[in-house]
XYZ file of C-alpha atoms in Angstrom:
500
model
C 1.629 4.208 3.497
C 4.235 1.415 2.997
C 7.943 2.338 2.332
C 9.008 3.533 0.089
C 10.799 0.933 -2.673
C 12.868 3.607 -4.134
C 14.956 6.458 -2.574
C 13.714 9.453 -4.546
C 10.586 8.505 -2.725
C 12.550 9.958 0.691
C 13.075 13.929 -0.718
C 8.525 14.238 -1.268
C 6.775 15.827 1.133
C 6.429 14.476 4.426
C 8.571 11.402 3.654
C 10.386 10.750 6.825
C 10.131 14.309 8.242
C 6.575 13.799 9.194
C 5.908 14.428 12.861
C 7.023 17.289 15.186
C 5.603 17.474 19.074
C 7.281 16.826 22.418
C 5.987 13.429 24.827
C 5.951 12.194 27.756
C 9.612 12.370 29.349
C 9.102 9.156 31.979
C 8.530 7.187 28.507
C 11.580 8.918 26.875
C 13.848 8.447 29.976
C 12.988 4.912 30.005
C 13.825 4.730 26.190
C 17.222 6.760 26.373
C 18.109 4.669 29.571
C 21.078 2.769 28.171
C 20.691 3.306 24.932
C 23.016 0.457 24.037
C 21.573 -2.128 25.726
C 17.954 -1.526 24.282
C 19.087 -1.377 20.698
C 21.727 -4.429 21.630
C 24.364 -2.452 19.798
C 28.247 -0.952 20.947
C 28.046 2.498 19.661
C 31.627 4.269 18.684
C 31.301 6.973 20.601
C 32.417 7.957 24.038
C 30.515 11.075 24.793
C 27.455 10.616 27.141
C 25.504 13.181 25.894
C 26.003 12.156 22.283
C 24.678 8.722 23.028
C 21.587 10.501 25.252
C 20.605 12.246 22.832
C 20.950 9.439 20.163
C 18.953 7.546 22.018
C 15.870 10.641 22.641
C 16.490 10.616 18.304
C 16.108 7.062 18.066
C 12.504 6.738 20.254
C 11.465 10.001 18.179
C 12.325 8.297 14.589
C 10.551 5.180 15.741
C 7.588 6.596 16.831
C 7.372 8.304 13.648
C 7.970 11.930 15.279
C 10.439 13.145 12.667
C 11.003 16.667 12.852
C 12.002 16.017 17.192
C 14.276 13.111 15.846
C 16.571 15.518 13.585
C 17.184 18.135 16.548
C 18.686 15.356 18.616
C 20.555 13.553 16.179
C 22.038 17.096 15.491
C 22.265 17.450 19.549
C 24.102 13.858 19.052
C 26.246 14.928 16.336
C 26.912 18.393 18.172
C 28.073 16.444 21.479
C 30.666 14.297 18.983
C 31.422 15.719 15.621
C 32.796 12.108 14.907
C 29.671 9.849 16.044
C 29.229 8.250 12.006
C 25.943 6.387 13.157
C 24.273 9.295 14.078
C 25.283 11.220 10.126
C 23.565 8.124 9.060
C 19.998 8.094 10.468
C 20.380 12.096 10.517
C 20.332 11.652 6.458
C 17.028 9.376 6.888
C 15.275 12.474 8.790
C 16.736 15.113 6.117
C 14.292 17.267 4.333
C 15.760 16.980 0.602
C 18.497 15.154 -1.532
C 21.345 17.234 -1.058
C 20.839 16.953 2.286
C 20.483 13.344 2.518
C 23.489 12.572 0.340
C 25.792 14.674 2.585
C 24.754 13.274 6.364
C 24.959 9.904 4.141
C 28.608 10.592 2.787
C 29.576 11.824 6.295
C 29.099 8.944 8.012
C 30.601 6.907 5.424
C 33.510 8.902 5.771
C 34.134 8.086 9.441
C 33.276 4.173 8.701
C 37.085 3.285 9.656
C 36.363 4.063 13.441
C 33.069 2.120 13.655
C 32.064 -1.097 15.361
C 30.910 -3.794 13.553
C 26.966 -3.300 13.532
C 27.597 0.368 13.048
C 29.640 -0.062 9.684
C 27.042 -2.516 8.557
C 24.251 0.321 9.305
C 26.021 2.824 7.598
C 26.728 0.614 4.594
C 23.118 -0.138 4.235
C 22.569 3.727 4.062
C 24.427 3.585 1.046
C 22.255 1.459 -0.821
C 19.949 4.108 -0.908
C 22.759 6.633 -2.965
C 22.907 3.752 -5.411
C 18.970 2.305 -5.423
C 20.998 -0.994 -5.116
C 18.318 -2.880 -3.164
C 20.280 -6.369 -3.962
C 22.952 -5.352 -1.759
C 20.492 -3.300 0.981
C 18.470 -6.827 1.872
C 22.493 -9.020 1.636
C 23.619 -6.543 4.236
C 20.714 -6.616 6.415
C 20.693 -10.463 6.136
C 24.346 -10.450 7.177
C 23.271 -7.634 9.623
C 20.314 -9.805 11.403
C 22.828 -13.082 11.234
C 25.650 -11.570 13.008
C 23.689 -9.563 15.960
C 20.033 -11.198 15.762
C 19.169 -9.195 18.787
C 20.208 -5.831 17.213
C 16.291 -4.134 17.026
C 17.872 -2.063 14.511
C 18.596 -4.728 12.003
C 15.475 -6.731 12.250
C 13.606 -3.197 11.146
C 15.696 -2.818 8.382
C 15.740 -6.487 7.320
C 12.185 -6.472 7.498
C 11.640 -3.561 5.457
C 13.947 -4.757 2.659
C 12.425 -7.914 2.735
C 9.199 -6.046 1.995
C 10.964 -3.777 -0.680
C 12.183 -6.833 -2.692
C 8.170 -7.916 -2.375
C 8.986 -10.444 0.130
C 6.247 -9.982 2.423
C 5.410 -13.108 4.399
C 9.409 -12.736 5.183
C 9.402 -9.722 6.007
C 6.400 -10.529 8.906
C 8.356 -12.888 10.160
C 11.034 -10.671 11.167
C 8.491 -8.108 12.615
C 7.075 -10.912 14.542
C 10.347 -11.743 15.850
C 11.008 -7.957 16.925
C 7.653 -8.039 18.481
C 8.745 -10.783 20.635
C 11.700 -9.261 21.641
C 10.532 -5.731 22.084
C 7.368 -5.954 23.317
C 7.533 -2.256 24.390
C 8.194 -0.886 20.974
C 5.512 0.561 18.719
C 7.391 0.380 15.789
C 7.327 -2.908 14.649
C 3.392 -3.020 15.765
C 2.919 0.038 13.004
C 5.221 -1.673 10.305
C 3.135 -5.188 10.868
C -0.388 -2.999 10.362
C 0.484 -0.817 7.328
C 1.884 -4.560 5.990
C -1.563 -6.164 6.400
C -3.259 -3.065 5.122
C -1.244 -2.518 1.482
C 0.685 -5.622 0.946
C -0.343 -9.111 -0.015
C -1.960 -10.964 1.501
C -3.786 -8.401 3.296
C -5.772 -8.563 6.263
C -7.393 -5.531 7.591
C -8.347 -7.205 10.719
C -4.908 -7.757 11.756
C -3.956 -4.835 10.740
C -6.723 -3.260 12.927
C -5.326 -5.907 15.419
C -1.777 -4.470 15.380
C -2.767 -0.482 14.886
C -4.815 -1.252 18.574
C -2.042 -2.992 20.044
C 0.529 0.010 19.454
C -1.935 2.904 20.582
C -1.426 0.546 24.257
C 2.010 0.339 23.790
C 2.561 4.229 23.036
C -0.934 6.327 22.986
C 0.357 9.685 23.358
C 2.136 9.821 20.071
C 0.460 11.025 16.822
C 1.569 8.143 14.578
C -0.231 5.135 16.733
C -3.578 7.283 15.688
C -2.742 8.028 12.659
C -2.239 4.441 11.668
C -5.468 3.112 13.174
C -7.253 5.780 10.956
C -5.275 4.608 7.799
C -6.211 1.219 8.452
C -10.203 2.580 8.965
C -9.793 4.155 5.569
C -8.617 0.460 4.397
C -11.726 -0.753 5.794
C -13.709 2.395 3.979
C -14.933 2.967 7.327
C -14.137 7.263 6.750
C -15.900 8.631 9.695
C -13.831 6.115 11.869
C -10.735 7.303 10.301
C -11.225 10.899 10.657
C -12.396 10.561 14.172
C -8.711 8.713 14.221
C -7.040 11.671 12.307
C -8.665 14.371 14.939
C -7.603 11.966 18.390
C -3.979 12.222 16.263
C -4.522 16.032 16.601
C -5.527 16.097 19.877
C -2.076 14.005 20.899
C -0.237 16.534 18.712
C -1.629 19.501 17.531
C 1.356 20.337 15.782
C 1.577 17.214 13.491
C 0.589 18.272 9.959
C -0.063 14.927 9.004
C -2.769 14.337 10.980
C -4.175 17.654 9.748
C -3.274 16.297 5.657
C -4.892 12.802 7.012
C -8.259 14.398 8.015
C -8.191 16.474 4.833
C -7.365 13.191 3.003
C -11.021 11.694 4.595
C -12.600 14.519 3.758
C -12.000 14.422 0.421
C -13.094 10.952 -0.101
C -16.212 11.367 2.073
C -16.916 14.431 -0.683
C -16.363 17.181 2.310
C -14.134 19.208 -0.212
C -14.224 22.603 1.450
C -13.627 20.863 4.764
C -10.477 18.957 3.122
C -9.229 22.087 1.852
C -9.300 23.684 5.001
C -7.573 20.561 6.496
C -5.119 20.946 4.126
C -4.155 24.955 4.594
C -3.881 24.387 8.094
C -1.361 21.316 7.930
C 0.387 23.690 5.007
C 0.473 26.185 8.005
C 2.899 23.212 9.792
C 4.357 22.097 7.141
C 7.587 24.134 6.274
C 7.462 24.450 2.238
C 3.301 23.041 1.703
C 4.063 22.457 -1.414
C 2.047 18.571 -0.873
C -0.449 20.135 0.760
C -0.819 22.290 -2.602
C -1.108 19.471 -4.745
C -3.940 17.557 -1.946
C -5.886 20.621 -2.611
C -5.446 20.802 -5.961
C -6.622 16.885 -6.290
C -10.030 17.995 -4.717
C -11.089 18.670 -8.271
C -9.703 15.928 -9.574
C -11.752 13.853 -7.965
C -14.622 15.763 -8.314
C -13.622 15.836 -12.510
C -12.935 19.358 -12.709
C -9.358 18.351 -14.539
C -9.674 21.625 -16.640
C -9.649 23.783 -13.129
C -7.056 21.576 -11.707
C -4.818 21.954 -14.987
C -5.283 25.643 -14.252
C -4.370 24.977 -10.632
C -1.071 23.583 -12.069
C 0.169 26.240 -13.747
C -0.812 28.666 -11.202
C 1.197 27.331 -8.811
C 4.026 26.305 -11.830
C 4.327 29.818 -12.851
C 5.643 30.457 -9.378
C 8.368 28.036 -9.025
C 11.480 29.668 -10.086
C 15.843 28.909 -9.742
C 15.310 30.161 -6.449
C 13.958 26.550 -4.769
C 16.229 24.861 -2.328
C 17.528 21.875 -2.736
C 15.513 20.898 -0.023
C 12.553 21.601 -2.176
C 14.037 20.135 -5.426
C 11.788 16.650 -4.729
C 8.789 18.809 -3.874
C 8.843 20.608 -6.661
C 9.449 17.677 -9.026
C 6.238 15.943 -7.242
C 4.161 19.066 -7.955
C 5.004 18.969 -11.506
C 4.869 14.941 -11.853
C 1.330 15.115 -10.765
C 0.516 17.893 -12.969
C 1.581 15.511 -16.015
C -0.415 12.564 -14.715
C -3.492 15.237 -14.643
C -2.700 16.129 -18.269
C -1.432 12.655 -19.390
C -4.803 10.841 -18.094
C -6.738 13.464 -19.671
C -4.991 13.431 -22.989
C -4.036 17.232 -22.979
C -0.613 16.664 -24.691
C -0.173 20.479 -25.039
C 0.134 21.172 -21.131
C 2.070 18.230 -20.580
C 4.733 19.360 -23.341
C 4.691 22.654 -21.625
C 6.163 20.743 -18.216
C 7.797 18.115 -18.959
C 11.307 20.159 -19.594
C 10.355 21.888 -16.115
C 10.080 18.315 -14.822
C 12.944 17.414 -16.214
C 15.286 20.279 -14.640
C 13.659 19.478 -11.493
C 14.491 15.656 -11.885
C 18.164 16.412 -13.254
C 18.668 18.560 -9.665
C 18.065 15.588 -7.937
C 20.067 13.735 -9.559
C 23.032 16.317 -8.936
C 22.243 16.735 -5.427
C 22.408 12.992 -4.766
C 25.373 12.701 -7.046
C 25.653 8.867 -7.883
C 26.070 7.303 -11.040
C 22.738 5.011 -10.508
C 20.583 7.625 -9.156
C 21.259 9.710 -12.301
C 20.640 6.524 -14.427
C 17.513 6.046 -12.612
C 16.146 9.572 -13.228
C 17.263 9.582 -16.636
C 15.547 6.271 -17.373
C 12.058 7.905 -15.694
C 12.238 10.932 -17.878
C 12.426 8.110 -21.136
C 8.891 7.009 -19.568
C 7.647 10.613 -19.243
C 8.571 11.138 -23.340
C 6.981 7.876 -24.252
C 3.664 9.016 -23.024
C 3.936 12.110 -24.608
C 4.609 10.308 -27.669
C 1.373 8.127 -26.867
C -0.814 11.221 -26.504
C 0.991 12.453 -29.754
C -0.415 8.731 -31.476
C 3.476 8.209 -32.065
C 3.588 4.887 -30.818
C 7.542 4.091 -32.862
C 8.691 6.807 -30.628
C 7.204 5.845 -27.286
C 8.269 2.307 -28.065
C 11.377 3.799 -28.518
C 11.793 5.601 -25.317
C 10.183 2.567 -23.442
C 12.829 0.748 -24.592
C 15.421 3.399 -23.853
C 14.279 3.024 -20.492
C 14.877 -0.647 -20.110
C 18.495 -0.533 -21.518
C 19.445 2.488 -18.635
C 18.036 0.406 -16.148
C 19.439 -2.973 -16.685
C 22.398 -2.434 -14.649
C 20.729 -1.448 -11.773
C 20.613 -3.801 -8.785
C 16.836 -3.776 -7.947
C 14.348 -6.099 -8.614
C 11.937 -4.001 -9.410
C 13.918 -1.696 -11.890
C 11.470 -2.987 -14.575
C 8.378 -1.748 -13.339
C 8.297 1.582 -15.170
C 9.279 -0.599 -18.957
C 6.576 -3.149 -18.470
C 4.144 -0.149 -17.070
C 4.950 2.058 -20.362
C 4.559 -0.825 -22.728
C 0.747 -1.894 -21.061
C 0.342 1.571 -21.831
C 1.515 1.582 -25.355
C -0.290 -1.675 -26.490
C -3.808 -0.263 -24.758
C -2.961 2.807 -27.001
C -2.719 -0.028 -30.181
C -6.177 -2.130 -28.532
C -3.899 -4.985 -28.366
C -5.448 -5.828 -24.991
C -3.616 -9.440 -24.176
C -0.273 -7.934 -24.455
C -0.677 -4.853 -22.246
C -2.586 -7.629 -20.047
C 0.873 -9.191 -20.132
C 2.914 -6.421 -19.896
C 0.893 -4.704 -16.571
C 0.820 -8.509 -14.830
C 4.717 -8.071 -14.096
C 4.021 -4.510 -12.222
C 4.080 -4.428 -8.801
C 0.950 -5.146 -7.502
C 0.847 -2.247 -5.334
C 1.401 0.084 -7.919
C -2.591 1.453 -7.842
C -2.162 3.086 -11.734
C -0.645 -0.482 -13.275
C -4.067 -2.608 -12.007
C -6.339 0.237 -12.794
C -4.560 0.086 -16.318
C -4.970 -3.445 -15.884
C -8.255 -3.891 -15.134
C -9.095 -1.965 -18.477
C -6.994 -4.491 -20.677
C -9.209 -7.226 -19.145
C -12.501 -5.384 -19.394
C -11.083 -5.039 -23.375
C -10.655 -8.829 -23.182
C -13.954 -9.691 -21.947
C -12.356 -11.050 -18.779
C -14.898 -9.108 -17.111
C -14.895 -10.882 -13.551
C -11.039 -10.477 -13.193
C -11.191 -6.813 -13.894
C -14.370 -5.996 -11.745
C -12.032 -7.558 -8.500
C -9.697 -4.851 -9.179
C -12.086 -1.905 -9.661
C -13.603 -3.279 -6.624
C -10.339 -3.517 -4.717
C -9.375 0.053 -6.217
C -12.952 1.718 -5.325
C -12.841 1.672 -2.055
C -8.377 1.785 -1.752
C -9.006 5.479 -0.395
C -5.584 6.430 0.075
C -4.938 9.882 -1.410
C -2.551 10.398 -4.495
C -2.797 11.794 -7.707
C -2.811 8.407 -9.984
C -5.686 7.205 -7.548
C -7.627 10.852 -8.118
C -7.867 9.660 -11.373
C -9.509 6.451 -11.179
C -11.244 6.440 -8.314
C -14.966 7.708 -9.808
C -14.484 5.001 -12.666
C -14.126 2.588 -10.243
C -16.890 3.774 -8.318
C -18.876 3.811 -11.555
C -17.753 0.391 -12.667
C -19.018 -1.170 -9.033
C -21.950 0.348 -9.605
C -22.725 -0.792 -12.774
């Protein structure tokens, strides 16, 4: 799916770490083959092995193969204890937040000896510790204007242009890199998954692009994997598990393709065969605990919400002090979709019961990561997790209240789309009240993308017999078939609503 717009996003399951297989090593020799010249960038370090097997780490994080990427940045940063680019895009292929914070505060720590476009790079990593996406897209602006060649820094300008919901911008730049790299799959997969979840979309060019990067690199898993997301775009679901199972073929050890064909299975209504898909990517994946919750959703979208509560606390029960803190974001996921399940089906007892679960989870994060605006940020999403309780409790004061809570911790945060979670929660109160034109205007300043605000959306509009305007979105939203829990929820109302 598209990137992620906020960093906690980076410690759930198979965020970053995704892939794991070995390729062909003419391709990778002709990647590593002066590493510095391809990525048009001096690196600070004088150890040819280090900057060999930054270079194998770079191809692998590009091509999406994450799990190959972190043993060679660690090769890298085993070669040259010193190399501070290397700490930095080792904290982008880390499994949790501790992890992350401390490959991210490494590198920052060796920023004196860097050159130029290295400090930059490492300095943009640090946006991340402070979801302080103001400064991220300044410094990849500045990046992009002082070494427009740098392949690096067009990525990472493009993806922040996309983050601050500057699409058309942020094509541009991947446009640019395509010229200039006309090798590289990367920028081919960024310009698809743009076309298929960002506005305006175009799922022909984005069929276009996923085609073009299969030439460019087709014995990788991700160039598959992406043509099958954009078949799912197109609700062509045989297509994209026929994608999913080539991905296997290329890489029979990538559990996303294995969660991807589970993922079509479940929307074409295979449910035993999407189960299976998912125990053998949880076989891959080390931890599972997202391919727990995939299965789990099964019955959500078939409406079983009562055996998929159950599921919950099954699985719940057995999370103890014990988790890593490489499974702190996991395990926070597990128990944030567990809430949605009992929020959207107005069981207020079960999601009392986790929500102070959820909220030790959250708080872990936020002391592995260890800044000041990550804490603020957590703290601010637990005020949205109270006010729905307080909605399911018909205590609308106190989730009014908490929303507002929630918009006073965020304020000083430098992201433009701090907001999203205040203007979501206060849709959600005023449907709660049947005031539908001011959750109308409330859920209109939501991210588009975020699936849950237009499905809440669409409701306000149905309530104010703007029936045409809400039927686009339950149109748009019956056939999105990308799997997560908010979309488990709506997606047979949708279906239902289209076929009304």
């Amino acid at each position: 799916m598209k990137p992620t717009k906020f960093i906690l996003l980076l410690f759930t399951a198979a965020s970053f770490v995704l892939y794991s297989c070995g390729k062909n090593d003419s391709k990778e020799e002709a990647e590593t083959d002066g590493i510095e010249s391809i990525i048009n960038m001096t690196l600070s370090t004088s150890s040819a092995d280090a900057k060999e097997n930054f270079g194998k780490a770079l191809y692998q994080f590009y091509v999406g193969e994450g799990t190959e990427a972190r043993n060679f940045f660690d090769a890298a940063i085993t070669a040259d204890p010193n190399f501070a680019l290397a700490y930095t895009f080792r904290a982008y292929t880390s499994q949790g937040p501790k992890d992350f914070a401390s490959f991210s505060n490494k590198a920052n720590s060796l920023i004196a000896n860097v050159s130029e476009a290295e400090k930059l790079l490492i300095e943009l990593n640090q946006t991340y510790l402070k979801n302080d996406l103001d400064s991220r897209l300044n410094i990849a602006e500045s990046l992009v204007e002082k070494f427009p060649k740098n392949y690096i820094g067009r990525l990472e300008l493009a993806n922040a242009y996309s983050a601050s919901d500057r699409e058309e911008d942020s094509r541009q730049q991947l446009l640019q890199t395509i010229t200039d790299n006309p090798d590289k799959a990367r920028p081919l997969l960024d310009m698809a998954n743009s076309f298929i979840f960002e506005d305006p979309k175009d799922l022909s060019k984005a069929e276009e692009y996923a085609k073009k990067s299969i030439e460019v690199i087709p014995d990788v898993a991700s160039t598959h994997i992406m043509l099958g997301d954009v078949y799912r775009a197109q609700n062509n679901l045989e297509g994209a598990l026929n994608a999913y199972k080539k991905a296997s073929e290329v890489n029979p050890k990538n559990f996303v393709a294995l969660s991807k064909q589970g993922h079509a299975n479940t929307f074409l209504g295979n449910y035993d065969d999407a189960k299976a898909n998912f125990a053998a990517a949880a076989e891959l994946d080390d931890g599972g605990i997202g391919m727990i919750n995939f299965t789990i959703l099964t019955d959500v979208y078939a409406g079983n919400y009562e055996d998929a509560l159950s599921q919950y606390q099954s699985e719940i029960a057995k999370i103890d002090g014990s988790q890593s803190s490489r499974m702190n974001g996991n395990v926070s996921s597990l128990l944030s979709s567990a809430m949605q399940v009992a929020y959207h089906s107005g069981n207020s007892e079960v999601l009392a019961a986790i929500l102070p679960q959820y909220t030790e989870a959250e708080m872990k994060i936020a002391e592995d990561v260890g800044t000041e605006q990550v804490k603020t940020s957590i703290g601010a999403g637990l005020k949205n997790w109270e006010a729905r309780l307080a909605i399911l409790n018909n205590d609308l004061e106190t989730a009014k209240a908490k929303a507002e809570e929630y918009k006073s911790l965020m304020e000083p945060i430098n992201n433009p789309n701090k907001m999203n979670g205040y203007y979501l929660g206060m849709g959600l109160i005023a449907l709660a009240e049947s005031d539908a034109a001011s959750a109308i205007e409330h859920l209109k300043k939501v991210d588009s993308q975020n699936i849950y605000a237009q499905f809440q959306l669409a409701k306000a509009l149905e309530m104010n017999d703007q029936t045409d305007e809400a039927m686009e979105i339950y149109k748009y939203l019956s056939t999105y078939n990308f799997n997560s829990t908010t979309y488990a929820l709506m997606r047979s109302t949708c279906m239902s609503k289209v076929a009304e």
